[in-house]
Each structure stands twice: as structure tokens, then as C-alpha cells.
């Protein structure tokens, strides 16, 4: 018997704002909000994303990040940038994905479309 992934926790300085950014990106809903914690969840068996207040700011590249698979990469990158993401260079050279950072600087990738 193994374990199942229930929650991915993201430390941040403004949990409510960052949770709402990611809820908009992923079409998730806020399922919990209390004090310095906000959780969002999508449909089905996907894990919750829990945003909790951290006392120190982000200083280095993420050790874990999200990879998003859109139907149309260029359209999705433009949409997410309108929500507040910025395009970043983390040293990638000639790659088919786009690296963005959320409003608190957490990097994530928007991959090319593929069968799921």
C-alpha cells in the first residue's frame, strides 16, 4: 500500500492573492481560506494547492515547479501573462517550452500541446 498525493503546498508572502492567481490559471476554485492559508482545487482527483504565508522571501530558483500543458501554447502564455505572470530566462536556450514566473517569482513552464 502506498500513499496518495493530497496537497502541494506553496510558501508565499500573500497567500490569498497568489491562490487566486493560480485558481484563474488552472480554473480551480478556492476550497479553504483561513488565516494565512488558502487552498484551491480542481475537478476530480487532482491534489489541492495550499498557499501558506512564509516569513522569508523567495531567493533562488524553485526546486519544484509546475508544468502546464495547454491546447495552444502561444495563446495560453499570453493569457497567463495578462493574469500577472512574467516571462523569465533561467538559462534555457533552444527549448520548446516557455518559462514564466507567477506574481511572487515562482517559475513554471508552459509546454507544447500534447495528448493527455
Short mmCIF file of N, CA, C and O in Angstrom, two decimals:
data_model
loop_
_atom_site.label_atom_id
_atom_site.label_comp_id
_atom_site.label_asym_id
_atom_site.label_seq_id
_atom_site.Cartn_x
_atom_site.Cartn_y
_atom_site.Cartn_z
N UNK A 1 0.85 -1.18 0.00
CA UNK A 1 0.00 0.00 0.00
C UNK A 1 0.88 1.23 0.00
O UNK A 1 1.82 1.33 0.75
N UNK A 2 0.57 2.17 -0.84
CA UNK A 2 1.33 3.41 -0.92
C UNK A 2 0.54 4.58 -0.43
O UNK A 2 -0.52 4.44 0.17
N UNK A 3 1.06 5.73 -0.69
CA UNK A 3 0.40 6.98 -0.32
C UNK A 3 -0.14 7.65 -1.56
O UNK A 3 0.30 7.38 -2.67
N UNK A 4 -1.09 8.52 -1.36
CA UNK A 4 -1.58 9.33 -2.47
C UNK A 4 -1.30 10.80 -2.14
O UNK A 4 -1.28 11.19 -0.98
N UNK A 5 -1.06 11.57 -3.17
CA UNK A 5 -0.75 12.99 -3.00
C UNK A 5 -2.04 13.75 -2.74
O UNK A 5 -2.97 13.71 -3.54
N UNK A 6 -2.10 14.42 -1.61
CA UNK A 6 -3.30 15.18 -1.24
C UNK A 6 -3.14 16.66 -1.51
O UNK A 6 -4.03 17.30 -2.07
N UNK A 7 -2.00 17.23 -1.12
CA UNK A 7 -1.81 18.67 -1.21
C UNK A 7 -0.38 18.98 -1.64
O UNK A 7 0.55 18.35 -1.19
N UNK A 8 -0.24 19.97 -2.50
CA UNK A 8 1.06 20.57 -2.80
C UNK A 8 1.02 21.95 -2.15
O UNK A 8 0.11 22.74 -2.41
N UNK A 9 1.99 22.22 -1.29
CA UNK A 9 2.00 23.46 -0.53
C UNK A 9 3.00 24.44 -1.13
O UNK A 9 4.13 24.07 -1.43
N UNK A 10 2.56 25.68 -1.30
CA UNK A 10 3.41 26.74 -1.85
C UNK A 10 3.55 27.80 -0.76
O UNK A 10 2.56 28.39 -0.33
N UNK A 11 4.79 28.04 -0.32
CA UNK A 11 5.06 29.12 0.62
C UNK A 11 5.09 30.43 -0.14
O UNK A 11 5.67 30.50 -1.23
N UNK A 12 4.48 31.47 0.41
CA UNK A 12 4.42 32.74 -0.30
C UNK A 12 4.18 33.88 0.69
O UNK A 12 3.86 33.64 1.85
N UNK A 13 4.31 35.10 0.20
CA UNK A 13 4.10 36.24 1.09
C UNK A 13 2.65 36.70 1.13
O UNK A 13 2.22 37.31 2.10
N UNK A 14 1.88 36.42 0.08
CA UNK A 14 0.47 36.83 0.03
C UNK A 14 -0.39 35.65 -0.44
O UNK A 14 -0.71 35.54 -1.62
N UNK A 15 -0.74 34.74 0.48
CA UNK A 15 -1.46 33.53 0.10
C UNK A 15 -2.77 33.77 -0.66
O UNK A 15 -3.04 33.11 -1.65
N UNK A 16 -3.55 34.74 -0.23
CA UNK A 16 -4.85 34.99 -0.89
C UNK A 16 -4.66 35.41 -2.34
O UNK A 16 -5.32 34.90 -3.25
N UNK A 17 -3.74 36.33 -2.57
CA UNK A 17 -3.50 36.82 -3.92
C UNK A 17 -2.91 35.75 -4.82
O UNK A 17 -3.36 35.56 -5.96
N UNK A 18 -1.92 35.02 -4.33
CA UNK A 18 -1.28 34.01 -5.16
C UNK A 18 -2.23 32.84 -5.42
O UNK A 18 -2.26 32.29 -6.53
N UNK A 19 -3.03 32.47 -4.44
CA UNK A 19 -4.01 31.40 -4.65
C UNK A 19 -5.01 31.79 -5.72
O UNK A 19 -5.36 30.97 -6.59
N UNK A 20 -5.45 33.01 -5.72
CA UNK A 20 -6.40 33.45 -6.74
C UNK A 20 -5.76 33.52 -8.13
O UNK A 20 -6.40 33.20 -9.13
N UNK A 21 -4.48 33.91 -8.21
CA UNK A 21 -3.77 33.88 -9.48
C UNK A 21 -3.79 32.46 -10.04
O UNK A 21 -4.19 32.22 -11.18
N UNK A 22 -3.36 31.48 -9.21
CA UNK A 22 -3.30 30.10 -9.68
C UNK A 22 -4.69 29.51 -9.93
O UNK A 22 -4.87 28.71 -10.84
N UNK A 23 -5.69 29.92 -9.15
CA UNK A 23 -7.06 29.45 -9.41
C UNK A 23 -7.51 29.92 -10.80
O UNK A 23 -8.12 29.15 -11.55
N UNK A 24 -7.17 31.14 -11.17
CA UNK A 24 -7.50 31.65 -12.51
C UNK A 24 -6.72 30.92 -13.60
O UNK A 24 -7.27 30.59 -14.64
N UNK A 25 -5.44 30.68 -13.37
CA UNK A 25 -4.62 29.97 -14.36
C UNK A 25 -5.17 28.57 -14.62
O UNK A 25 -5.31 28.13 -15.76
N UNK A 26 -5.49 27.86 -13.54
CA UNK A 26 -5.85 26.44 -13.65
C UNK A 26 -7.35 26.17 -13.68
O UNK A 26 -7.76 25.01 -13.77
N UNK A 27 -8.18 27.19 -13.58
CA UNK A 27 -9.64 27.02 -13.48
C UNK A 27 -10.00 26.17 -12.26
O UNK A 27 -10.82 25.28 -12.32
N UNK A 28 -9.33 26.46 -11.14
CA UNK A 28 -9.61 25.83 -9.86
C UNK A 28 -10.51 26.75 -9.05
O UNK A 28 -10.71 27.92 -9.40
N UNK A 29 -11.00 26.25 -7.94
CA UNK A 29 -11.84 27.03 -7.02
C UNK A 29 -11.20 27.06 -5.64
O UNK A 29 -10.54 26.10 -5.24
N UNK A 30 -11.42 28.15 -4.93
CA UNK A 30 -10.98 28.22 -3.54
C UNK A 30 -11.86 27.28 -2.72
O UNK A 30 -13.09 27.36 -2.78
N UNK A 31 -11.22 26.36 -1.99
CA UNK A 31 -11.97 25.39 -1.19
C UNK A 31 -11.74 25.59 0.31
O UNK A 31 -12.44 25.00 1.12
N UNK A 32 -10.77 26.41 0.67
CA UNK A 32 -10.48 26.67 2.08
C UNK A 32 -9.74 27.98 2.18
O UNK A 32 -8.85 28.27 1.39
N UNK A 33 -10.14 28.79 3.15
CA UNK A 33 -9.43 30.05 3.41
C UNK A 33 -9.58 30.38 4.88
O UNK A 33 -10.68 30.60 5.38
N UNK A 34 -8.44 30.38 5.57
CA UNK A 34 -8.45 30.70 6.99
C UNK A 34 -7.08 31.24 7.39
O UNK A 34 -6.06 30.59 7.14
N UNK A 35 -7.07 32.39 7.99
CA UNK A 35 -5.81 32.99 8.42
C UNK A 35 -4.84 33.15 7.28
O UNK A 35 -5.14 33.81 6.29
N UNK A 36 -3.69 32.54 7.42
CA UNK A 36 -2.62 32.66 6.43
C UNK A 36 -2.57 31.48 5.47
O UNK A 36 -1.51 31.20 4.89
N UNK A 37 -3.68 30.77 5.28
CA UNK A 37 -3.72 29.64 4.37
C UNK A 37 -4.94 29.72 3.45
O UNK A 37 -6.04 30.01 3.90
N UNK A 38 -4.69 29.45 2.17
CA UNK A 38 -5.76 29.38 1.19
C UNK A 38 -5.50 28.15 0.33
O UNK A 38 -4.39 27.97 -0.18
N UNK A 39 -6.52 27.32 0.17
CA UNK A 39 -6.39 26.12 -0.67
C UNK A 39 -7.30 26.24 -1.88
O UNK A 39 -8.42 26.75 -1.78
N UNK A 40 -6.79 25.76 -3.01
CA UNK A 40 -7.59 25.71 -4.24
C UNK A 40 -7.58 24.29 -4.76
O UNK A 40 -6.67 23.51 -4.48
N UNK A 41 -8.62 23.92 -5.52
CA UNK A 41 -8.71 22.57 -6.04
C UNK A 41 -9.49 22.59 -7.35
O UNK A 41 -10.38 23.37 -7.54
N UNK A 42 -9.08 21.69 -8.22
CA UNK A 42 -9.78 21.50 -9.48
C UNK A 42 -10.78 20.36 -9.37
O UNK A 42 -11.01 19.81 -8.30
N UNK A 43 -11.36 20.00 -10.50
CA UNK A 43 -12.31 18.90 -10.55
C UNK A 43 -11.58 17.56 -10.45
O UNK A 43 -10.41 17.45 -10.81
N UNK A 44 -12.25 16.55 -9.98
CA UNK A 44 -11.69 15.21 -9.99
C UNK A 44 -10.71 14.94 -8.86
O UNK A 44 -10.79 15.53 -7.79
N UNK A 45 -9.78 14.05 -9.14
CA UNK A 45 -8.86 13.56 -8.12
C UNK A 45 -7.55 14.33 -8.03
O UNK A 45 -6.59 13.85 -7.44
N UNK A 46 -7.47 15.50 -8.60
CA UNK A 46 -6.22 16.27 -8.55
C UNK A 46 -5.95 16.72 -7.12
O UNK A 46 -6.87 16.91 -6.33
N UNK A 47 -4.67 16.91 -6.78
CA UNK A 47 -4.37 17.37 -5.42
C UNK A 47 -4.74 18.84 -5.24
O UNK A 47 -4.81 19.60 -6.21
N UNK A 48 -4.98 19.22 -4.00
CA UNK A 48 -5.18 20.63 -3.68
C UNK A 48 -3.85 21.35 -3.76
O UNK A 48 -2.79 20.76 -3.55
N UNK A 49 -3.91 22.64 -4.04
CA UNK A 49 -2.75 23.51 -3.89
C UNK A 49 -3.03 24.39 -2.68
O UNK A 49 -4.06 25.07 -2.62
N UNK A 50 -2.14 24.34 -1.70
CA UNK A 50 -2.30 25.10 -0.47
C UNK A 50 -1.25 26.20 -0.45
O UNK A 50 -0.06 25.94 -0.59
N UNK A 51 -1.69 27.44 -0.30
CA UNK A 51 -0.80 28.58 -0.25
C UNK A 51 -0.74 29.07 1.18
O UNK A 51 -1.77 29.41 1.78
N UNK A 52 0.46 29.07 1.75
CA UNK A 52 0.64 29.48 3.14
C UNK A 52 1.68 30.56 3.26
O UNK A 52 2.65 30.60 2.49
N UNK A 53 1.48 31.44 4.22
CA UNK A 53 2.39 32.57 4.39
C UNK A 53 3.77 32.10 4.85
O UNK A 53 3.90 31.31 5.77
N UNK A 54 4.79 32.61 4.17
CA UNK A 54 6.18 32.34 4.54
C UNK A 54 6.79 33.62 5.08
O UNK A 54 6.47 34.71 4.62
N UNK A 55 7.67 33.47 6.04
CA UNK A 55 8.27 34.66 6.65
C UNK A 55 9.43 35.22 5.85
O UNK A 55 9.80 36.37 6.01
N UNK A 56 10.02 34.40 4.96
CA UNK A 56 11.15 34.90 4.19
C UNK A 56 10.82 34.88 2.70
O UNK A 56 10.08 34.03 2.22
N UNK A 57 11.35 35.84 1.94
CA UNK A 57 11.04 35.92 0.50
C UNK A 57 11.77 34.85 -0.31
O UNK A 57 12.79 34.31 0.13
N UNK A 58 11.26 34.56 -1.49
CA UNK A 58 11.91 33.64 -2.41
C UNK A 58 13.24 34.25 -2.85
O UNK A 58 13.31 35.42 -3.19
N UNK A 59 14.30 33.43 -2.86
CA UNK A 59 15.62 33.96 -3.21
C UNK A 59 16.29 33.22 -4.36
O UNK A 59 17.17 33.77 -5.00
N UNK A 60 15.92 31.97 -4.61
CA UNK A 60 16.60 31.19 -5.64
C UNK A 60 15.58 30.49 -6.53
O UNK A 60 14.38 30.53 -6.28
N UNK A 61 16.10 29.82 -7.55
CA UNK A 61 15.25 29.04 -8.46
C UNK A 61 14.48 27.98 -7.66
O UNK A 61 15.00 27.40 -6.72
N UNK A 62 13.25 27.75 -8.08
CA UNK A 62 12.42 26.73 -7.43
C UNK A 62 13.09 25.36 -7.51
O UNK A 62 13.70 25.03 -8.52
N UNK A 63 12.91 24.55 -6.49
CA UNK A 63 13.39 23.16 -6.53
C UNK A 63 12.31 22.24 -7.07
O UNK A 63 12.57 21.10 -7.40
N UNK A 64 11.09 22.73 -7.12
CA UNK A 64 9.97 22.01 -7.72
C UNK A 64 9.13 23.06 -8.44
O UNK A 64 9.06 24.21 -8.01
N UNK A 65 8.55 22.67 -9.57
CA UNK A 65 7.75 23.65 -10.30
C UNK A 65 6.62 22.94 -11.04
O UNK A 65 6.63 21.73 -11.19
N UNK A 66 5.68 23.73 -11.51
CA UNK A 66 4.55 23.21 -12.28
C UNK A 66 4.87 23.23 -13.77
O UNK A 66 5.49 24.17 -14.25
N UNK A 67 4.45 22.20 -14.49
CA UNK A 67 4.48 22.17 -15.95
C UNK A 67 3.03 22.14 -16.41
O UNK A 67 2.28 21.24 -16.02
N UNK A 68 2.64 23.10 -17.23
CA UNK A 68 1.28 23.19 -17.74
C UNK A 68 1.24 22.72 -19.18
O UNK A 68 2.14 23.04 -19.97
N UNK A 69 0.21 21.97 -19.55
CA UNK A 69 0.02 21.52 -20.92
C UNK A 69 -1.22 22.21 -21.48
O UNK A 69 -2.34 21.85 -21.13
N UNK A 70 -1.04 23.19 -22.36
CA UNK A 70 -2.17 23.92 -22.93
C UNK A 70 -2.63 23.30 -24.25
O UNK A 70 -1.92 22.48 -24.84
N UNK A 71 -3.78 23.74 -24.71
CA UNK A 71 -4.23 23.37 -26.05
C UNK A 71 -3.46 24.18 -27.09
O UNK A 71 -3.15 23.69 -28.17
N UNK A 72 -3.16 25.44 -26.78
CA UNK A 72 -2.43 26.33 -27.68
C UNK A 72 -1.42 27.10 -26.82
O UNK A 72 -1.79 27.96 -26.02
N UNK A 73 -0.13 26.80 -27.00
CA UNK A 73 0.90 27.37 -26.14
C UNK A 73 0.95 28.90 -26.20
O UNK A 73 0.94 29.56 -25.16
N UNK A 74 1.00 29.47 -27.39
CA UNK A 74 1.11 30.93 -27.51
C UNK A 74 -0.08 31.64 -26.88
O UNK A 74 0.07 32.64 -26.17
N UNK A 75 -1.27 31.11 -27.14
CA UNK A 75 -2.49 31.71 -26.58
C UNK A 75 -2.49 31.61 -25.05
O UNK A 75 -2.86 32.56 -24.35
N UNK A 76 -2.07 30.47 -24.53
CA UNK A 76 -2.06 30.29 -23.07
C UNK A 76 -1.00 31.15 -22.40
O UNK A 76 -1.24 31.74 -21.35
N UNK A 77 0.18 31.26 -23.00
CA UNK A 77 1.22 32.14 -22.45
C UNK A 77 0.70 33.57 -22.39
O UNK A 77 0.85 34.25 -21.36
N UNK A 78 0.08 34.03 -23.44
CA UNK A 78 -0.47 35.40 -23.45
C UNK A 78 -1.53 35.57 -22.38
O UNK A 78 -1.56 36.59 -21.67
N UNK A 79 -2.42 34.59 -22.21
CA UNK A 79 -3.47 34.67 -21.19
C UNK A 79 -2.88 34.73 -19.79
O UNK A 79 -3.28 35.57 -18.97
N UNK A 80 -1.92 33.87 -19.52
CA UNK A 80 -1.32 33.82 -18.18
C UNK A 80 -0.53 35.10 -17.89
O UNK A 80 -0.54 35.60 -16.77
N UNK A 81 0.11 35.65 -18.90
CA UNK A 81 0.81 36.92 -18.71
C UNK A 81 -0.18 38.03 -18.39
O UNK A 81 0.10 38.90 -17.56
N UNK A 82 -1.36 38.01 -19.01
CA UNK A 82 -2.40 39.02 -18.68
C UNK A 82 -2.86 38.87 -17.23
O UNK A 82 -3.28 39.85 -16.61
N UNK A 83 -2.79 37.66 -16.68
CA UNK A 83 -3.17 37.42 -15.28
C UNK A 83 -2.11 37.90 -14.30
O UNK A 83 -2.36 37.97 -13.11
N UNK A 84 -0.90 38.19 -14.81
CA UNK A 84 0.14 38.72 -13.92
C UNK A 84 1.47 37.98 -13.96
O UNK A 84 2.40 38.36 -13.24
N UNK A 85 1.60 36.95 -14.77
CA UNK A 85 2.88 36.24 -14.88
C UNK A 85 3.84 37.03 -15.75
O UNK A 85 3.42 37.89 -16.54
N UNK A 86 5.12 36.74 -15.61
CA UNK A 86 6.15 37.35 -16.44
C UNK A 86 7.01 36.25 -17.05
O UNK A 86 7.20 35.19 -16.46
N UNK A 87 7.52 36.52 -18.24
CA UNK A 87 8.41 35.56 -18.89
C UNK A 87 9.80 35.73 -18.27
O UNK A 87 10.25 36.85 -18.03
N UNK A 88 10.47 34.60 -18.00
CA UNK A 88 11.79 34.65 -17.36
C UNK A 88 12.79 33.78 -18.09
O UNK A 88 12.43 32.82 -18.77
N UNK A 89 14.05 34.15 -17.94
CA UNK A 89 15.16 33.39 -18.50
C UNK A 89 15.92 32.76 -17.35
O UNK A 89 16.53 33.47 -16.54
N UNK A 90 15.85 31.44 -17.26
CA UNK A 90 16.58 30.72 -16.21
C UNK A 90 17.75 29.95 -16.81
O UNK A 90 18.28 29.03 -16.21
N UNK A 91 18.14 30.34 -18.02
CA UNK A 91 19.25 29.69 -18.69
C UNK A 91 18.83 28.73 -19.77
O UNK A 91 19.68 28.11 -20.41
N UNK A 92 17.52 28.61 -20.01
CA UNK A 92 17.07 27.75 -21.09
C UNK A 92 17.56 28.33 -22.41
O UNK A 92 17.64 29.54 -22.54
N UNK A 93 17.89 27.50 -23.36
CA UNK A 93 18.42 28.00 -24.62
C UNK A 93 17.38 27.78 -25.70
O UNK A 93 16.46 28.58 -25.84
N UNK A 94 17.48 26.71 -26.44
CA UNK A 94 16.54 26.44 -27.53
C UNK A 94 15.62 25.30 -27.10
O UNK A 94 15.89 24.14 -27.38
N UNK A 95 14.57 25.64 -26.39
CA UNK A 95 13.65 24.64 -25.85
C UNK A 95 12.23 24.94 -26.34
O UNK A 95 11.90 26.09 -26.64
N UNK A 96 11.38 23.93 -26.41
CA UNK A 96 10.03 24.16 -26.92
C UNK A 96 9.04 24.68 -25.86
O UNK A 96 7.89 24.93 -26.18
N UNK A 97 9.46 24.82 -24.63
CA UNK A 97 8.56 25.32 -23.59
C UNK A 97 8.90 26.77 -23.27
O UNK A 97 9.95 27.27 -23.60
N UNK A 98 7.95 27.43 -22.60
CA UNK A 98 8.13 28.82 -22.17
C UNK A 98 8.16 28.84 -20.66
O UNK A 98 7.30 28.23 -20.01
N UNK A 99 9.16 29.51 -20.10
CA UNK A 99 9.27 29.62 -18.65
C UNK A 99 8.68 30.96 -18.23
O UNK A 99 9.05 32.02 -18.75
N UNK A 100 7.72 30.88 -17.31
CA UNK A 100 7.08 32.07 -16.75
C UNK A 100 7.31 32.07 -15.24
O UNK A 100 7.69 31.05 -14.66
N UNK A 101 7.07 33.20 -14.62
CA UNK A 101 7.09 33.30 -13.17
C UNK A 101 5.76 33.88 -12.72
O UNK A 101 5.22 34.79 -13.35
N UNK A 102 5.22 33.33 -11.63
CA UNK A 102 3.97 33.86 -11.08
C UNK A 102 4.26 35.20 -10.40
O UNK A 102 5.41 35.65 -10.36
N UNK A 103 3.25 35.88 -9.88
CA UNK A 103 3.46 37.21 -9.30
C UNK A 103 4.47 37.26 -8.15
O UNK A 103 4.99 38.32 -7.83
N UNK A 104 4.79 36.11 -7.53
CA UNK A 104 5.79 36.10 -6.47
C UNK A 104 7.13 35.54 -6.93
O UNK A 104 8.03 35.32 -6.13
N UNK A 105 7.27 35.32 -8.24
CA UNK A 105 8.55 34.89 -8.78
C UNK A 105 8.77 33.40 -8.88
O UNK A 105 9.87 32.96 -9.23
N UNK A 106 7.76 32.59 -8.59
CA UNK A 106 7.89 31.14 -8.70
C UNK A 106 7.82 30.73 -10.17
O UNK A 106 6.84 31.00 -10.85
N UNK A 107 8.88 30.08 -10.66
CA UNK A 107 8.93 29.69 -12.06
C UNK A 107 8.03 28.50 -12.35
O UNK A 107 7.85 27.63 -11.51
N UNK A 108 7.49 28.48 -13.57
CA UNK A 108 6.72 27.34 -14.06
C UNK A 108 6.84 27.32 -15.57
O UNK A 108 7.24 28.30 -16.19
N UNK A 109 6.53 26.18 -16.18
CA UNK A 109 6.69 26.02 -17.62
C UNK A 109 5.35 25.81 -18.30
O UNK A 109 4.48 25.12 -17.77
N UNK A 110 5.23 26.41 -19.48
CA UNK A 110 4.08 26.16 -20.34
C UNK A 110 4.64 25.34 -21.50
O UNK A 110 5.42 25.84 -22.31
N UNK A 111 4.25 24.07 -21.53
CA UNK A 111 4.76 23.14 -22.52
C UNK A 111 4.02 23.28 -23.85
O UNK A 111 3.05 24.03 -23.94
N UNK A 112 4.46 22.54 -24.83
CA UNK A 112 3.73 22.49 -26.11
C UNK A 112 2.54 21.54 -25.94
O UNK A 112 2.56 20.67 -25.08
N UNK A 113 1.51 21.72 -26.76
CA UNK A 113 0.35 20.83 -26.66
C UNK A 113 0.76 19.37 -26.88
O UNK A 113 1.70 19.08 -27.62
N UNK A 114 0.09 18.47 -26.21
CA UNK A 114 0.32 17.04 -26.39
C UNK A 114 -0.91 16.27 -25.95
O UNK A 114 -1.77 16.79 -25.26
N UNK A 115 -0.97 15.02 -26.39
CA UNK A 115 -2.07 14.17 -25.98
C UNK A 115 -1.94 13.87 -24.50
O UNK A 115 -0.85 13.62 -24.00
N UNK A 116 -3.06 13.87 -23.80
CA UNK A 116 -3.04 13.63 -22.35
C UNK A 116 -3.46 12.22 -22.04
O UNK A 116 -4.18 11.59 -22.65
#
